[in-house]
XYZ file of C-alpha atoms in Angstrom:
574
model
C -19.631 -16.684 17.245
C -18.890 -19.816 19.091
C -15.531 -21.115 17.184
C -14.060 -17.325 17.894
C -14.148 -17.694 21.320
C -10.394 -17.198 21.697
C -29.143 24.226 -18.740
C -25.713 26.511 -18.285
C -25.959 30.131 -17.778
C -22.805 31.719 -16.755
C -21.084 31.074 -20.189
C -18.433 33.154 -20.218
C -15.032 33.716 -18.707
C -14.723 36.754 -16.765
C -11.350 38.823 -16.745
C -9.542 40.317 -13.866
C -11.056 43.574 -14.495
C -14.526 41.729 -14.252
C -15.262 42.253 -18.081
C -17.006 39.427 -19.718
C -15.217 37.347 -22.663
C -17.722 35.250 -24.545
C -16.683 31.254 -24.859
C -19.612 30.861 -26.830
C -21.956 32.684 -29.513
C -24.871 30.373 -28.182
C -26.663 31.347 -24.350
C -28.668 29.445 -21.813
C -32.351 30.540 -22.495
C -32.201 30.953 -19.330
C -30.060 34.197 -19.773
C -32.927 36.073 -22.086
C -35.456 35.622 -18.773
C -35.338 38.947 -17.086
C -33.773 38.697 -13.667
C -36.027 37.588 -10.958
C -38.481 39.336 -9.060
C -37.646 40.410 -4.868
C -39.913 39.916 -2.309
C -40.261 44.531 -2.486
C -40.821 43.854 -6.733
C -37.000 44.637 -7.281
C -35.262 43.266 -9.595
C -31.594 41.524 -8.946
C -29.629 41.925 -11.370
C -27.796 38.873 -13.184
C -24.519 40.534 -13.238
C -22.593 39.501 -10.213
C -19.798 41.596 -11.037
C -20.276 43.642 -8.277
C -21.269 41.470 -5.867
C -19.906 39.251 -3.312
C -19.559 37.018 -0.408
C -20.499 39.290 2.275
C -23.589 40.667 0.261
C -25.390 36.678 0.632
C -26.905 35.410 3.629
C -26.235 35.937 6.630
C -26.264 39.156 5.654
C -29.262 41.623 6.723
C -30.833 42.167 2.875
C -29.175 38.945 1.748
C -31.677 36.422 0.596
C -33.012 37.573 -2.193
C -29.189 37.738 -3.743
C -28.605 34.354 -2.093
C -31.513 33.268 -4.213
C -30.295 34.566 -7.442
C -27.059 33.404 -7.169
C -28.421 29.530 -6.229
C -30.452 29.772 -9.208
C -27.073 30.574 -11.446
C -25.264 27.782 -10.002
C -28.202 25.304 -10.407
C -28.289 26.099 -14.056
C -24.725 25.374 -14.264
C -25.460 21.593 -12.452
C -28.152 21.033 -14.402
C -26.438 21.907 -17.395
C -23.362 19.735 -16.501
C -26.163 16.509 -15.177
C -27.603 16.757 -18.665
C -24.379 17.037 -20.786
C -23.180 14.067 -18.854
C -26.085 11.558 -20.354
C -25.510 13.065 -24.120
C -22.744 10.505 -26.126
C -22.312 14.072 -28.187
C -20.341 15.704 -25.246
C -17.101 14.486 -24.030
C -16.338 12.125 -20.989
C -13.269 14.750 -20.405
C -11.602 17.571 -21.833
C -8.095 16.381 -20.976
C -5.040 18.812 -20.088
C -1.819 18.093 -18.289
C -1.115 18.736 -14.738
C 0.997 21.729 -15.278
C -1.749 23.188 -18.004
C -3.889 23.551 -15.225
C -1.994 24.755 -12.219
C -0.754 27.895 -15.179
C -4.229 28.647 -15.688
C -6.335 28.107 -18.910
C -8.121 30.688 -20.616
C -8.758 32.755 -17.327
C -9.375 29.370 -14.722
C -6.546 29.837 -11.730
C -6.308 27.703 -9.197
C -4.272 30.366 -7.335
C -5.840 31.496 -3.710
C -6.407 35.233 -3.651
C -5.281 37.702 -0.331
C -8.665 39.833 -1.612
C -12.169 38.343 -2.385
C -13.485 38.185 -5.808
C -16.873 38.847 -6.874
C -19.592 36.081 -7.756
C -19.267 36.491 -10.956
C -16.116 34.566 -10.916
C -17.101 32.203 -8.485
C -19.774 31.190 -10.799
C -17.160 30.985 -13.813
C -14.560 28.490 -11.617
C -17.542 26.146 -11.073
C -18.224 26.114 -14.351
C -14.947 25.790 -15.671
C -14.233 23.138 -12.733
C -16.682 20.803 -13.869
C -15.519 21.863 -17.630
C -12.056 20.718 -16.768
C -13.154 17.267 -15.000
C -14.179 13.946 -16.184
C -17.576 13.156 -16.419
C -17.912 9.698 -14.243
C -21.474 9.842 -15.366
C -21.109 9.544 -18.874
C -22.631 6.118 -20.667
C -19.005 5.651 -21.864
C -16.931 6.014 -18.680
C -15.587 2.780 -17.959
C -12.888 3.511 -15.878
C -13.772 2.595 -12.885
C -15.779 0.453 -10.476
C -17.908 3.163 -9.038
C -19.437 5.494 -12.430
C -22.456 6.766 -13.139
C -24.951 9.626 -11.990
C -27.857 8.662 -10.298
C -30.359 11.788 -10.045
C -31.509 10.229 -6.686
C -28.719 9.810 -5.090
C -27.211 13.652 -6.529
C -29.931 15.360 -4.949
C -29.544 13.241 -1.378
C -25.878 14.620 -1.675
C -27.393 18.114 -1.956
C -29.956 18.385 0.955
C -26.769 16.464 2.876
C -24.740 18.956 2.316
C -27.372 21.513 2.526
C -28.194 20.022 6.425
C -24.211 20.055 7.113
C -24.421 17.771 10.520
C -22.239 15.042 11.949
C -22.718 11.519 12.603
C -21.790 11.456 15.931
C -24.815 12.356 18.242
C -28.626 11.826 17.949
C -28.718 15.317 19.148
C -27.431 16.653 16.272
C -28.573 13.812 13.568
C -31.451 12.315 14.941
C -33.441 11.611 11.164
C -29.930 10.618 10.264
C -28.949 8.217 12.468
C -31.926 6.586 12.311
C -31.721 6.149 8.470
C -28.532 4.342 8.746
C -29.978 1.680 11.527
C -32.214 1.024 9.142
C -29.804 0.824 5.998
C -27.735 -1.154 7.868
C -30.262 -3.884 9.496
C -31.398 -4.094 5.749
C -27.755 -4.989 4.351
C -27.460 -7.183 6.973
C -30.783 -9.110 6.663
C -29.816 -9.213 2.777
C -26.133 -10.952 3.519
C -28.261 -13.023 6.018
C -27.695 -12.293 9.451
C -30.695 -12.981 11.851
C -32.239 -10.358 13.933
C -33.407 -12.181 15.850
C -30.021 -13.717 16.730
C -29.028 -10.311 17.792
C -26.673 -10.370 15.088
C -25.364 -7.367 13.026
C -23.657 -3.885 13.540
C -21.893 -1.798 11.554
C -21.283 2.183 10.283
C -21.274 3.562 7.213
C -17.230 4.169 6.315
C -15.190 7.108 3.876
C -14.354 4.103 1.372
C -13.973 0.456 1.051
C -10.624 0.616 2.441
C -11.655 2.346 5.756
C -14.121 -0.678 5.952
C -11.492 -3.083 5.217
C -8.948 -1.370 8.356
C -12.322 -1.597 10.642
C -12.372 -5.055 9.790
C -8.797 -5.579 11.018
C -9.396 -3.956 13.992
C -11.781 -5.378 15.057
C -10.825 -8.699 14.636
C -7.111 -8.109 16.471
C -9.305 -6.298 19.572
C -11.707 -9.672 19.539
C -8.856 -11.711 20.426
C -6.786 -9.616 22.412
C -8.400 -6.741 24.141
C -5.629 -5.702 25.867
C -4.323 -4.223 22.673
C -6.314 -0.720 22.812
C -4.364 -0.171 25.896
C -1.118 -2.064 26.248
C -0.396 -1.382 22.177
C 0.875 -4.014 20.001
C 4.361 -5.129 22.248
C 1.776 -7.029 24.655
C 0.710 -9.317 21.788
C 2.572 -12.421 19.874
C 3.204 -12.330 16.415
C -0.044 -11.968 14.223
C -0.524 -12.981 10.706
C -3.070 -12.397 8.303
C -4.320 -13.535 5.159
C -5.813 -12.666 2.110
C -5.385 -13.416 -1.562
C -2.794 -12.572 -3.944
C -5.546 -10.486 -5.921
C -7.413 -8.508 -3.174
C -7.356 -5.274 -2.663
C -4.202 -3.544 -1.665
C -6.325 -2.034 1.498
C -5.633 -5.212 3.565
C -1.696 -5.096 3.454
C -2.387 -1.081 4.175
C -4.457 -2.028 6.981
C -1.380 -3.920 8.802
C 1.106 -1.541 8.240
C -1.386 1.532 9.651
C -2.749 -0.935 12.637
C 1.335 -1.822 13.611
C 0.857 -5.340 12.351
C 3.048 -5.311 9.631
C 2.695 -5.843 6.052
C 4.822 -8.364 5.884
C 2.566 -10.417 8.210
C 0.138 -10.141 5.416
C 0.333 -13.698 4.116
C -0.468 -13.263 0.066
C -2.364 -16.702 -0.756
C -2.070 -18.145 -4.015
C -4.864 -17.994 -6.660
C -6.011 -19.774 -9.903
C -5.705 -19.040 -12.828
C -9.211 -16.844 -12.740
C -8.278 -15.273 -9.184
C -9.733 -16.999 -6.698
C -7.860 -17.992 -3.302
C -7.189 -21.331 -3.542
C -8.602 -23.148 -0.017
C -5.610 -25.948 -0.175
C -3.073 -23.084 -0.147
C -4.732 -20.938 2.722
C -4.709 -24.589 5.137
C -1.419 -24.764 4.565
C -0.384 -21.296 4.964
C -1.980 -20.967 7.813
C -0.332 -24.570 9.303
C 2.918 -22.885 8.156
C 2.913 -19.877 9.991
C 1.564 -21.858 13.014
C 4.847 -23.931 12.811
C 6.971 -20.886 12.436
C 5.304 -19.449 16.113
C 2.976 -17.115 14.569
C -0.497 -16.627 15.580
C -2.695 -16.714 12.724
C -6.071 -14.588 13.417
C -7.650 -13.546 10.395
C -8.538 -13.981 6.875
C -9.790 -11.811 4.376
C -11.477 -13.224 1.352
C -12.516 -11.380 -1.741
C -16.100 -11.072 -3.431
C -15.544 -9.335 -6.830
C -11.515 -8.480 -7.286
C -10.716 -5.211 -8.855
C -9.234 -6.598 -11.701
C -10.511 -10.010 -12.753
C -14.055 -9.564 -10.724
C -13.487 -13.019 -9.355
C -14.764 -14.243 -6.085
C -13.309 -16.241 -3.774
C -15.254 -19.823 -2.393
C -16.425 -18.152 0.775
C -17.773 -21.462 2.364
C -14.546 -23.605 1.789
C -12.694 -20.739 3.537
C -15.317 -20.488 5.748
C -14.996 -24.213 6.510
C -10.998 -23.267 7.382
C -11.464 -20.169 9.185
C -13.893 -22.615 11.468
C -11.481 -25.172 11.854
C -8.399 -22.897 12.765
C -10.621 -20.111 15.225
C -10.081 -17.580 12.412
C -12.024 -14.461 11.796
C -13.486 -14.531 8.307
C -13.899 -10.689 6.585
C -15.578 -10.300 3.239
C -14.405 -7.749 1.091
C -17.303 -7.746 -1.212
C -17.075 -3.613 -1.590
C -17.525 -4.453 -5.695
C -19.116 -7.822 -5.423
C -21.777 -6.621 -2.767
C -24.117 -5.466 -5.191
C -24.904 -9.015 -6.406
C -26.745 -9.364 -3.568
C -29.650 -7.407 -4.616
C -29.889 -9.641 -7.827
C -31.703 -13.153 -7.278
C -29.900 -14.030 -10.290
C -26.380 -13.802 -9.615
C -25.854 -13.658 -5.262
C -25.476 -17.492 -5.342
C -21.388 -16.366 -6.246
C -21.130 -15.150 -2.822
C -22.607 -18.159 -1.269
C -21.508 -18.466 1.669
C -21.079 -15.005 2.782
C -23.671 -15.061 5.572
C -20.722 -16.859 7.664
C -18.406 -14.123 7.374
C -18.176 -11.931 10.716
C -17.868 -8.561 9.016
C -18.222 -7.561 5.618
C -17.266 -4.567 3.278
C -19.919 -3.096 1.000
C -19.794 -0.210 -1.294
C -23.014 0.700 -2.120
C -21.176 3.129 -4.404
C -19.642 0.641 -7.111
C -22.651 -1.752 -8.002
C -25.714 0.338 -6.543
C -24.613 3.600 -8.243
C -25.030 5.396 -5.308
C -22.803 8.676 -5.236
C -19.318 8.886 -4.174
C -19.060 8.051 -1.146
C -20.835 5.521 0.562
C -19.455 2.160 2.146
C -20.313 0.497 4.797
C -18.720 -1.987 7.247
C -20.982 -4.852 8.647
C -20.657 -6.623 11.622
C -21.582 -9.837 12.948
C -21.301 -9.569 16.683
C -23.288 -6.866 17.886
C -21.241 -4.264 20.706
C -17.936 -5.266 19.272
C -17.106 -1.798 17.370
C -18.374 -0.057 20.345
C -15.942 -1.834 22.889
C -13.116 -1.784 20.470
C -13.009 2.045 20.040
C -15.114 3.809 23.092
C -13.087 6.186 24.243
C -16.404 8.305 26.543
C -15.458 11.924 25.915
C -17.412 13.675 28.337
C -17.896 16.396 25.842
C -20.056 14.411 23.356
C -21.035 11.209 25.083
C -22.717 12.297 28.210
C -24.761 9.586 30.329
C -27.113 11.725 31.906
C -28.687 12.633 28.355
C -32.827 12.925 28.307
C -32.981 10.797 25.410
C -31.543 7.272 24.518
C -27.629 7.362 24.494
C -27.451 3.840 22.465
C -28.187 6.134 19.556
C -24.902 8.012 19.843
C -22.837 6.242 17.315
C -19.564 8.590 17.653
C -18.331 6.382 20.032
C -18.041 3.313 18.060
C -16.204 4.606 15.020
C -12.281 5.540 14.666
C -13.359 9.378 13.898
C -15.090 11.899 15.452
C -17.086 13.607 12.966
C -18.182 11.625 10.526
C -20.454 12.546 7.096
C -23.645 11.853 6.123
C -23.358 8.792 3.942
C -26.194 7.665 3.854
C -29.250 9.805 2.998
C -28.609 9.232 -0.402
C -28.396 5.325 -0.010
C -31.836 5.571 1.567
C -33.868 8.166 -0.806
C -32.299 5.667 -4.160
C -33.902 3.159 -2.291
C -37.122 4.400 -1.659
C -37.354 5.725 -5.551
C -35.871 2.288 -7.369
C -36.920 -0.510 -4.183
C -35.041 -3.771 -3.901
C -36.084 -4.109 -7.474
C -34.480 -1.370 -8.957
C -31.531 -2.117 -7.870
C -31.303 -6.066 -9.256
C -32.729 -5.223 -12.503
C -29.909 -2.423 -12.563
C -27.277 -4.499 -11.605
C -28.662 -7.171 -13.916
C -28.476 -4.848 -16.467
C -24.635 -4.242 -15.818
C -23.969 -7.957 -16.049
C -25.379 -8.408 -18.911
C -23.685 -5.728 -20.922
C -20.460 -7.362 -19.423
C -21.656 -10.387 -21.369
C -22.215 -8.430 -24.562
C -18.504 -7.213 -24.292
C -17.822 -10.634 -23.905
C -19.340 -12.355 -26.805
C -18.122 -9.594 -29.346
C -14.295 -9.935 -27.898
C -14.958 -13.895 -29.001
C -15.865 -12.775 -32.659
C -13.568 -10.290 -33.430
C -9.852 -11.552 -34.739
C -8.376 -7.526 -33.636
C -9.242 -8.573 -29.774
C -7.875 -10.999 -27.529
C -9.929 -11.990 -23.879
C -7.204 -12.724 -21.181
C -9.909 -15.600 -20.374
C -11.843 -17.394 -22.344
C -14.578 -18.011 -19.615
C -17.669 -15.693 -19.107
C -17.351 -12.947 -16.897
C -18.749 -13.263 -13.271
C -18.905 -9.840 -13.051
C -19.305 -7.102 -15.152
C -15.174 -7.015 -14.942
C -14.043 -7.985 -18.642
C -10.440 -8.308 -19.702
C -8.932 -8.166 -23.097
C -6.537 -7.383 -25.030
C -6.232 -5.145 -28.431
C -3.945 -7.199 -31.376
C -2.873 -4.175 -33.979
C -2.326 -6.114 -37.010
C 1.552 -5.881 -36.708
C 0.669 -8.265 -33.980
C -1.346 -10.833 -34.952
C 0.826 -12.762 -37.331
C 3.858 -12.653 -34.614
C 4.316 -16.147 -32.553
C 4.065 -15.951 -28.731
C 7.180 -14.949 -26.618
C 8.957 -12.160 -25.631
C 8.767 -9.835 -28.386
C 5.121 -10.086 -28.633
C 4.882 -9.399 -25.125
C 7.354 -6.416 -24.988
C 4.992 -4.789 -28.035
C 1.530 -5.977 -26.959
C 2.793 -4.125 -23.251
C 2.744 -0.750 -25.187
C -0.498 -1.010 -26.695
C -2.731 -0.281 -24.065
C -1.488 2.691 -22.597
C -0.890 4.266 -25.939
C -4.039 3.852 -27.176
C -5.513 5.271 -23.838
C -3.319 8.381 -23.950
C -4.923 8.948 -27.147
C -8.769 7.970 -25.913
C -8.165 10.564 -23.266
C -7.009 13.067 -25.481
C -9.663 12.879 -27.924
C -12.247 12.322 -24.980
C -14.923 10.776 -26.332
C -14.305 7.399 -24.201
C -11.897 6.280 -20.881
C -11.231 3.061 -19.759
C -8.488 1.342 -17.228
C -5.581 -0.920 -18.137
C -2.739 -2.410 -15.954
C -0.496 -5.393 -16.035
C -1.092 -8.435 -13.528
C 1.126 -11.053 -12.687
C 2.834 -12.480 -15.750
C 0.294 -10.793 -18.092
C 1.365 -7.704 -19.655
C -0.935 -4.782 -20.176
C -4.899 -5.264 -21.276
C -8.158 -3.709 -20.579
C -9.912 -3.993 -17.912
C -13.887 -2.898 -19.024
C -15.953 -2.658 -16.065
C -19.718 -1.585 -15.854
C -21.625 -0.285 -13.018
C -23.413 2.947 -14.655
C -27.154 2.444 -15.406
C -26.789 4.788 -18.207
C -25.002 2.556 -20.832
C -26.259 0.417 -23.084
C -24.921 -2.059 -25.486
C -24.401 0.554 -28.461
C -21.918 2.188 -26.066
C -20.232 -1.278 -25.559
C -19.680 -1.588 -29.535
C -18.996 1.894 -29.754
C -15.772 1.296 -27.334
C -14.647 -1.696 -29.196
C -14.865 0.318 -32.715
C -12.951 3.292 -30.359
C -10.120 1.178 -29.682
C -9.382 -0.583 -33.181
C -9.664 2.928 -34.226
C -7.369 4.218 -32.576
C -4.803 1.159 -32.626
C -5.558 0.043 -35.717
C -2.351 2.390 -37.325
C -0.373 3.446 -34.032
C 3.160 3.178 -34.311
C 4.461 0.602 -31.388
C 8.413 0.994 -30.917
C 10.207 -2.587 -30.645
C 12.853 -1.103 -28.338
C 11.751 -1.154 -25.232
C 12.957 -2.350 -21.484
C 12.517 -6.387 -21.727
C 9.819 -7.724 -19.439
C 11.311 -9.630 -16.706
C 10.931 -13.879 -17.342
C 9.719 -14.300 -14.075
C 6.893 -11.726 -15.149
C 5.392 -8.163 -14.048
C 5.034 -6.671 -10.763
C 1.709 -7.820 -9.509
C -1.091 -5.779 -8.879
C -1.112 -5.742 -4.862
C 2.926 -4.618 -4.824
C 2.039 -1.697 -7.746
C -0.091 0.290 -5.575
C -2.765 -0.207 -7.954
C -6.639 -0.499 -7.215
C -9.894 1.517 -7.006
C -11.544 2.075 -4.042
């Protein structure tokens, strides 16, 4: 760091008056099983009508009961895992905000002053799974983290099941342990040296708490007197990142008291990547102006194009200028599992932290991010703040493992069990051939969109990730020269014909305008599950669908100077 030296069972909706109303003429097998056995050769009823809260554990005669009603609500998960791998069932059963906050066919969301029996309980799980969207289904493409690894779901159970905190070895000594090795593994893999006694980090809630640590850190690095003279005792910083990253960055200033408007928006091509020429002389500008430029953030795998930025030309600037390089490569991060495709973050090994979301490309479950750090001790000094409390010295074991003190909260989750038991199931392996499978269904997308007259691709270049952008062309459409009316009408398109993809259900995928384009698709795959029969079955969804909408040539005129970008809309996944 020299240069920085400056099946389902409960099928039915129960009424108030605990009655039973059949949703369906078909059961669970499960239900025709007589109930099960106690350890005294009882039987426990499956009615839970009369039952509740206080009658489970820790109640005296309470396990047996606390069995039972486990076994209910694992028939319900199981049922609901299954149903999300079958292209029969829906990806959601849409219904407008105020449909569900008035209640639908007996599901409140209303808090009750008395408690109501399990019975019910069991029905609002089911009906709050019924009422979601199934982010596992083969033909969810809405967003960058999807699918359902089986894995990972039941590491999410025994976490949850454990319920400890992150902050002590006392209290999460298997834990802790699990993510020093997750993380010297993630580093080795970006391609920081050990034995350089190189690499720290934590695992984060999201890419864009990774992101802020980032920005943090890099600000204390500089000027340490920040954590304790605040923000007046320091010049003018600025900040950089590209005009297509994630909106986190800008966030980041305004929450650390930087400023978003010292967020210096570089320009990019025309595929999305930060253009090196334009960073140099950004960061000359704001040098002339009497800023004091300190850190860059460049971008491997934007949310919307999937582009990545040339990490060793802006490594070569960040060098030259005593910059601190960050890597948001939260979607892009899974390359590096794949021997095939990490060569388009070449160059990320010179970063001196780094965002990864094992979440997006890895399929791990929601959540799971992690924040990587090149100079070992830096996160510790940056936010110690030795409460006596929880970070006693005098402890009989080794206090080094007491990672409370490094992070910006207290307690923290357990992110990372499931990261580590996917990795022991699938190995290194596992995960390149799955995220080589996702890149190449991004390429099947790809070469229909070229064949088909009804689609248009915003670029005509392969993907680099499994991001793929396109636009539908109803037929009203397709005859009509390029301008302003085509524009106004091909803006519509997309969000009708997702209105009526989420009403039907059967499909969901995102759309947005960026820049001076006006609304397309944005297809992006990260779930195992689907295959390329899913990929044609979206196109055929969409034509469907669009093929004899009605588009309305009266509406607001798209500015000349083009949309709001991205960054300013709020927009992004995370």
């Amino acid at each position: 760091m020299d240069y920085l030296q400056l099946p389902e069972s409960t099928t039915e909706k129960s009424t108030p008056g605990g009655q039973i109303l059949a949703e369906s003429k078909q059961r669970s097998s499960s239900d025709n099983i007589n109930s099960p056995p106690t350890s005294d050769n009882t039987c426990i009823p499956k009615d839970f009508s009369c039952i509740y809260n206080k009658d489970l554990l820790p109640a005296l005669s309470g396990e047996d009961t606390t069995k039972s009603f486990f076994q209910e609500l694992v028939n319900i998960l199981l049922s609901y895992v299954c149903k999300s791998f079958r292209r029969s069932s829906k990806v959601l059963d849409f219904h407008h905000p105020h449909q569900l906050r008035e209640g639908l066919e007996g599901f409140s969301l209303e808090l009750p002053d008395q408690p109501e029996n399990l019975e019910q309980l069991l029905v609002d799980c089911r009906d709050t799974l019924k009422y979601g969207v199934k982010t596992g289904h083969p033909r969810f493409f809405n967003q960058l983290s999807s699918g359902l690894d089986v894995i990972g779901l039941a590491g999410e159970w025994l976490t949850s099941t454990a319920n400890t905190n992150m902050f002590t070895y006392e209290v999460s000594p298997v834990f802790i342990l699990m993510e020093e090795v997750l993380l010297r593994k993630m580093q080795e893999i970006v391609g920081w040296s050990e034995e350089e006694g190189d690499g720290d980090g934590v695992f984060c809630p999201g890419g864009t708490m990774s992101n802020l640590y980032s920005v943090l850190l890099a600000r204390y690095h500089f000027f340490p007197e920040v954590k304790t003279k605040g923000m007046t005792a320091l010049p003018r910083l600025i900040l950089f990142t590209s005009a297509h990253s994630h909106y986190s960055v800008k966030k980041s200033a305004a929450v650390l008291g930087i400023g978003s408007e010292n967020v210096v928006l570089v320009k990019c091509n025309d595929r999305g990547k930060m253009i090196p020429a334009e960073l140099e002389s950004s960061i000359i500008t704001a040098k002339d102006q009497g800023c004091v430029p300190f850190y860059v953030n460049a971008t491997a795998g934007t949310t919307v194009y999937g582009a990545f930025d040339p990490l060793n030309a802006i490594a070569d600037i960040c060098e030259s200028h005593g910059l601190w390089l960050h890597v948001d490569a939260a979607w892009g991060g899974g390359l590096l599992m794949s021997k095939r495709h990490r060569v388009k973050l070449q160059g990320i090994e010179r970063a001196w932290s780094v965002t990864w979301n094992p979440h997006k490309m890895m399929g791990a479950p929601l959540q799971c991010s992690a924040i990587l750090v090149k100079k070992r001790g830096l996160l510790k000094d940056c936010n110690q703040m030795c409460a006596e409390y929880l970070f006693q010295t005098d402890k009989h074991y080794d206090t080094s493992y007491d990672t409370g003190d490094k992070t910006i909260q207290c307690g923290r989750h357990v992110d990372v069990f499931k990261l580590w038991l996917m990795w022991k199931a699938k190995g290194s392996e596992g995960f390149e051939s799955q995220v080589n499978k996702c890149l190449e269904n991004a390429e099947h997308l790809f070469d229909k969109l070229k064949q088909r007259p009804d689609f248009e691709l915003v670029f005509k270049s392969k993907p680099e990730h499994s991001n793929v952008c396109f636009w539908y062309i109803p037929p009203s459409l397709r005859n009509m020269p390029p301008g302003s009316e085509r524009n106004r009408r091909l803006h519509e398109v997309a969000p009708k014909i997702k209105a009526k993809m989420m009403e039907q259900g059967m499909a969901m995928i995102g759309y947005q305008p960026l820049g001076d384009k006006v609304n397309f698709f944005r297809c992006v795959f990260s779930n195992p599950a689907t295959q390329t029969e899913d990929v044609d079955y979206l196109l055929e969804e969409i034509a469907a669908l669009g093929h004899d909408m009605q588009y309305a040539s009266g509406l607001r005129p798209i500015c000349e100077s083009g949309l709001r970008p991205l960054y300013e809309s709020g927009c992004g996944s995370d």
